[in-house]
mmCIF file of C-alpha atoms in Angstrom:
data_model
loop_
_atom_site.group_PDB
_atom_site.id
_atom_site.type_symbol
_atom_site.label_atom_id
_atom_site.label_comp_id
_atom_site.label_asym_id
_atom_site.label_seq_id
_atom_site.Cartn_x
_atom_site.Cartn_y
_atom_site.Cartn_z
ATOM 1 C CA ILE W 29 -0.181 0.035 0.005
ATOM 2 C CA TYR W 30 2.838 2.463 1.069
ATOM 3 C CA ASP W 31 5.749 3.218 -1.208
ATOM 4 C CA GLU W 32 8.994 1.937 -0.181
ATOM 5 C CA PRO W 33 11.135 4.525 1.638
ATOM 6 C CA LYS W 34 13.818 6.304 -0.470
ATOM 7 C CA PRO W 35 17.300 5.327 0.406
ATOM 8 C CA GLN W 36 19.128 8.156 2.275
ATOM 9 C CA VAL W 37 21.840 9.859 0.248
ATOM 10 C CA VAL W 38 25.015 10.459 2.067
ATOM 11 C CA ILE W 39 27.321 12.783 0.321
ATOM 12 C CA VAL W 40 30.973 12.163 1.078
ATOM 13 C CA GLU W 41 33.430 14.896 0.108
ATOM 14 C CA GLU W 42 36.770 13.563 -0.973
ATOM 15 C CA PRO W 43 39.742 15.892 -1.717
ATOM 16 C CA THR W 44 40.994 16.018 -5.239
ATOM 17 C CA LYS W 45 44.459 14.837 -6.123
ATOM 18 C CA LEU W 46 45.631 18.601 -6.321
ATOM 19 C CA GLU W 47 44.305 19.246 -2.769
ATOM 20 C CA GLU W 48 46.127 16.296 -1.391
ATOM 21 C CA HIS W 49 49.355 17.220 -2.952
ATOM 22 C CA VAL W 50 48.978 20.868 -1.722
ATOM 23 C CA ALA W 51 48.219 19.581 1.860
ATOM 24 C CA TYR W 52 51.098 17.279 1.769
ATOM 25 C CA ALA W 53 53.554 20.107 0.516
ATOM 26 C CA GLN W 54 52.197 22.405 3.141
ATOM 27 C CA LYS W 55 52.753 19.728 5.924
ATOM 28 C CA PHE W 56 56.197 19.222 4.753
ATOM 29 C CA ALA W 57 57.041 22.737 4.423
ATOM 30 C CA ASN W 58 55.684 23.444 8.141
ATOM 31 C CA GLU W 59 57.808 20.595 9.380
ATOM 32 C CA LYS W 60 60.958 21.940 7.628
ATOM 33 C CA VAL W 61 60.330 25.442 9.005
ATOM 34 C CA GLU W 62 60.024 24.166 12.551
ATOM 35 C CA GLU W 63 63.233 22.161 12.255
ATOM 36 C CA GLY W 64 64.846 25.252 10.728
ATOM 37 C CA LYS W 65 63.646 27.449 13.561
ATOM 38 C CA THR W 66 64.884 24.780 16.087
ATOM 39 C CA HIS W 67 68.192 24.547 14.448
ATOM 40 C CA VAL W 68 68.651 28.462 14.356
ATOM 41 C CA ASN W 69 67.650 28.637 17.917
ATOM 42 C CA SER W 70 70.138 26.040 18.811
ATOM 43 C CA LEU W 71 72.906 27.904 16.885
ATOM 44 C CA HIS W 72 72.001 31.058 18.529
ATOM 45 C CA ARG W 73 72.107 29.534 21.961
ATOM 46 C CA GLU W 74 75.523 27.964 21.157
ATOM 47 C CA TRP W 75 76.757 31.206 20.010
ATOM 48 C CA LYS W 76 75.549 32.953 23.287
ATOM 49 C CA GLN W 77 77.286 30.239 25.296
ATOM 50 C CA PHE W 78 80.488 30.592 23.162
ATOM 51 C CA GLU W 79 80.365 34.455 23.554
ATOM 52 C CA GLN W 80 79.932 34.182 27.195
ATOM 53 C CA CYS W 81 82.717 31.634 27.495
ATOM 54 C CA VAL W 82 85.111 33.923 25.418
ATOM 55 C CA LYS W 83 84.258 36.998 27.732
ATOM 56 C CA ASN W 84 84.796 34.841 30.795
ATOM 57 C CA THR W 85 88.085 33.507 29.397
ATOM 58 C CA VAL W 86 89.392 36.953 28.436
ATOM 59 C CA LYS W 87 88.362 38.325 31.805
ATOM 60 C CA GLN W 88 90.269 35.764 33.606
ATOM 61 C CA THR W 89 93.213 35.913 31.224
ATOM 62 C CA ILE W 90 93.835 39.638 31.110
ATOM 63 C CA ASP W 91 94.891 41.203 34.400
ATOM 64 C CA LYS W 92 93.071 44.364 35.429
ATOM 65 C CA ASP W 93 96.356 45.965 36.820
ATOM 66 C CA GLU W 94 98.162 45.710 33.536
ATOM 67 C CA GLU W 95 97.946 47.710 30.489
ATOM 68 C CA ILE W 96 97.395 45.647 27.180
ATOM 69 C CA LEU W 97 98.147 48.564 24.904
ATOM 70 C CA PRO W 98 100.868 49.358 24.030
ATOM 71 C CA ASN W 99 102.654 46.500 25.807
ATOM 72 C CA ALA W 100 100.978 43.986 23.465
ATOM 73 C CA LEU W 101 102.339 46.254 20.550
ATOM 74 C CA TYR W 102 105.850 45.956 22.055
ATOM 75 C CA VAL W 103 105.576 42.172 22.228
ATOM 76 C CA GLY W 104 104.667 42.019 18.523
ATOM 77 C CA VAL W 105 107.629 44.147 17.752
ATOM 78 C CA ALA W 106 109.850 41.909 19.709
ATOM 79 C CA ALA W 107 108.522 38.888 17.698
ATOM 80 C CA LEU W 108 109.229 40.796 14.412
ATOM 81 C CA ALA W 109 112.771 41.698 15.761
ATOM 82 C CA GLY W 110 113.441 37.969 16.444
ATOM 83 C CA THR W 111 112.558 37.244 12.685
ATOM 84 C CA ILE W 112 114.751 39.814 11.444
ATOM 85 C CA LEU W 113 117.637 38.642 13.539
ATOM 86 C CA ALA W 114 117.422 35.166 12.282
ATOM 87 C CA ARG W 115 116.487 36.144 8.803
ATOM 88 C CA ASN W 116 119.421 34.124 7.303
ATOM 89 C CA ARG W 117 118.728 30.934 9.441
ATOM 90 C CA ASN W 118 116.307 28.146 8.767
ATOM 91 C CA ILE W 119 112.652 28.452 9.617
ATOM 92 C CA VAL W 120 112.905 26.584 12.855
ATOM 93 C CA ILE W 121 115.629 29.007 14.357
ATOM 94 C CA ARG W 122 113.615 31.854 13.059
ATOM 95 C CA PHE W 123 110.579 30.647 14.735
ATOM 96 C CA ALA W 124 112.404 29.735 18.099
ATOM 97 C CA THR W 125 114.130 33.225 18.025
ATOM 98 C CA SER W 126 111.014 35.094 17.340
ATOM 99 C CA THR W 127 108.987 33.106 19.957
ATOM 100 C CA ALA W 128 111.601 33.402 22.731
ATOM 101 C CA LEU W 129 111.838 37.181 22.253
ATOM 102 C CA ALA W 130 108.064 37.582 22.269
ATOM 103 C CA VAL W 131 107.525 35.344 25.247
ATOM 104 C CA GLY W 132 110.540 36.976 27.100
ATOM 105 C CA THR W 133 109.055 40.428 26.435
ATOM 106 C CA SER W 134 105.655 39.469 27.351
ATOM 107 C CA TYR W 135 106.806 38.103 30.718
ATOM 108 C CA TYR W 136 108.635 41.381 31.278
ATOM 109 C CA LEU W 137 105.885 43.739 30.216
ATOM 110 C CA LEU W 138 102.796 41.602 31.008
ATOM 111 C CA PRO W 139 103.895 38.955 33.591
ATOM 112 C CA LYS W 140 100.399 38.107 35.129
ATOM 113 C CA THR W 141 98.592 38.085 31.825
ATOM 114 C CA THR W 142 101.269 35.877 30.276
ATOM 115 C CA HIS W 143 101.031 33.574 33.277
ATOM 116 C CA ASN W 144 97.207 33.396 32.826
ATOM 117 C CA VAL W 145 97.705 32.655 29.046
ATOM 118 C CA ALA W 146 99.935 29.775 29.854
ATOM 119 C CA LEU W 147 97.384 28.477 32.085
ATOM 120 C CA GLN W 148 94.533 28.695 29.675
ATOM 121 C CA LEU W 149 96.865 26.860 27.031
ATOM 122 C CA GLU W 150 97.257 23.988 29.594
ATOM 123 C CA LYS W 151 93.488 23.717 29.866
ATOM 124 C CA VAL W 152 93.301 23.642 26.045
ATOM 125 C CA GLU W 153 95.829 20.908 25.804
ATOM 126 C CA ARG W 154 94.006 18.861 28.314
ATOM 127 C CA ARG W 155 90.843 19.259 26.528
ATOM 128 C CA TYR W 156 92.299 18.541 23.193
ATOM 129 C CA PRO W 157 94.921 15.878 22.826
ATOM 130 C CA GLN W 158 95.977 16.865 19.279
ATOM 131 C CA VAL W 159 97.038 20.363 20.503
ATOM 132 C CA GLN W 160 99.074 18.764 23.291
ATOM 133 C CA ALA W 161 100.673 16.362 20.744
ATOM 134 C CA ALA W 162 101.501 19.532 18.534
ATOM 135 C CA HIS W 163 103.003 21.251 21.598
ATOM 136 C CA GLN W 164 105.171 18.379 22.399
ATOM 137 C CA SER W 165 106.334 18.223 18.816
ATOM 138 C CA VAL W 166 107.285 21.971 19.039
ATOM 139 C CA ASN W 167 108.986 21.437 22.190
ATOM 140 C CA GLU W 168 111.014 18.585 20.739
ATOM 141 C CA ALA W 169 112.049 20.504 17.728
ATOM 142 C CA VAL W 170 113.160 23.523 19.881
ATOM 143 C CA GLY W 171 115.023 21.071 22.167
ATOM 144 C CA ASP W 172 116.844 19.660 19.163
ATOM 145 C CA VAL W 173 117.695 23.160 17.927
ATOM 146 C CA ARG W 174 118.842 24.037 21.400
ATOM 147 C CA LYS W 175 121.085 21.008 21.436
ATOM 148 C CA GLN W 176 122.492 21.898 18.185
ATOM 149 C CA VAL W 177 123.384 25.455 19.455
ATOM 150 C CA ASP W 178 124.750 24.203 22.536
ATOM 151 C CA GLU W 179 126.969 21.710 20.597
ATOM 152 C CA ALA W 180 128.075 24.411 18.300
ATOM 153 C CA LEU W 181 128.908 26.794 21.091
ATOM 154 C CA ALA W 182 130.715 24.009 22.906
ATOM 155 C CA GLN W 183 132.789 23.559 19.670
ATOM 156 C CA VAL W 184 133.484 27.308 19.199
ATOM 157 C CA ARG W 185 134.292 27.621 23.017
ATOM 158 C CA GLY W 186 136.664 24.681 22.790
ATOM 159 C CA ALA W 187 138.410 25.962 19.800
ATOM 160 C CA VAL W 188 138.826 29.553 21.328
ATOM 161 C CA ASP W 189 140.259 27.888 24.589
ATOM 162 C CA GLU W 190 142.626 25.809 22.563
ATOM 163 C CA ASN W 191 143.729 28.807 20.607
ATOM 164 C CA ALA W 192 144.042 30.958 23.759
ATOM 165 C CA SER W 193 146.094 28.199 25.373
ATOM 166 C CA LYS W 194 148.395 28.062 22.452
ATOM 167 C CA LEU W 195 148.768 31.894 22.381
ATOM 168 C CA PHE W 196 149.435 31.848 26.052
ATOM 169 C CA GLY W 197 152.099 29.248 25.766
ATOM 170 C CA GLN W 198 153.727 31.103 22.751
ATOM 171 C CA PHE W 199 153.654 34.257 24.819
ATOM 172 C CA GLN W 200 155.250 32.689 27.693
ATOM 173 C CA GLN W 201 157.822 31.127 25.599
ATOM 174 C CA SER W 202 158.620 34.235 23.848
ATOM 175 C CA GLU W 203 158.856 36.142 27.249
ATOM 176 C CA LYS W 204 161.296 33.520 28.444
ATOM 177 C CA ASP W 205 163.249 33.817 25.226
ATOM 178 C CA ALA W 206 163.340 37.640 25.455
ATOM 179 C CA SER W 207 164.276 37.351 29.173
ATOM 180 C CA GLN W 208 167.016 34.896 28.461
ATOM 181 C CA GLN W 209 168.406 37.027 25.612
ATOM 182 C CA ALA W 210 168.386 40.180 27.757
ATOM 183 C CA LYS W 211 170.140 38.232 30.535
ATOM 184 C CA ASP W 212 172.722 36.958 28.157
ATOM 185 C CA LYS W 213 173.222 40.357 26.764
ATOM 186 C CA PHE W 214 173.651 41.865 30.193
ATOM 187 C CA GLU W 215 176.179 39.349 31.089
ATOM 188 C CA SER W 216 178.126 39.859 27.758
ATOM 189 C CA VAL W 217 178.127 43.753 28.383
ATOM 190 C CA LYS W 218 179.042 43.218 32.031
ATOM 191 C CA LYS W 219 182.045 41.002 31.118
ATOM 192 C CA SER W 220 183.151 43.536 28.336
ATOM 193 C CA VAL W 221 183.063 46.434 30.915
ATOM 194 C CA GLU W 222 184.898 44.304 33.489
ATOM 195 C CA SER W 223 187.570 43.348 30.997
ATOM 196 C CA MET W 224 188.000 47.124 30.171
ATOM 197 C CA TYR W 225 187.998 48.332 33.810
ATOM 198 C CA SER W 226 189.613 45.493 35.544
ATOM 199 C CA THR W 227 190.557 47.790 38.450
ATOM 200 C CA ARG W 228 186.910 48.315 39.421
ATOM 201 C CA SER W 229 184.792 45.756 41.299
ATOM 202 C CA THR W 230 182.160 43.557 39.697
ATOM 203 C CA PRO W 231 179.235 44.991 41.955
ATOM 204 C CA GLY W 232 180.061 48.572 40.792
ATOM 205 C CA VAL W 233 179.878 47.481 37.184
ATOM 206 C CA GLU W 234 176.472 45.722 37.802
ATOM 207 C CA GLU W 235 175.103 48.614 39.499
ATOM 208 C CA THR W 236 176.273 51.082 36.698
ATOM 209 C CA LEU W 237 174.728 48.726 34.008
ATOM 210 C CA LYS W 238 171.421 48.486 35.944
ATOM 211 C CA LYS W 239 171.220 52.324 36.301
ATOM 212 C CA ASN W 240 171.833 52.662 32.592
#
């Protein structure tokens, strides 16, 4: 008698392929932007930590009672002077001379700051073994150069001492020869005078010759 009920029509909206691709691209872009923000924030935080660490290190290293300028310039001039002095030597001696003059000048003009720099270098060496190994290599090279210099100085000193001994021996021998010749000449003159004046006594002749 009654008509059958009409089936309920349900409309399901499905995105198109273009909308799916756009949504995927937007999600990917948002994820990458968040990752970039996180990375930038991390770099900014690390840079702030590094800057603060540098400030603290500089504050701990530089002594407030010492003037960095112009003393630091004098240290640089001393290093340059060491390079100029050893300009005709090999690079190891040039480096050693320049470093020695710079360090000596810094210890003289900036003793506390130089001591603090040495402490900071020790901390860096303990933190980074590669730097410690490089430092040891430099120390070994400087030690070898110092050993060679000491050997060369010892040879020069030995040669100088030997020549001085020879010259001193020759001088003593010449002095002895001259003294003997003067003595012989004096005896010869004395005998001649005694033979000419046989009536005078020998002490009188010697006295007269000594006065003359």
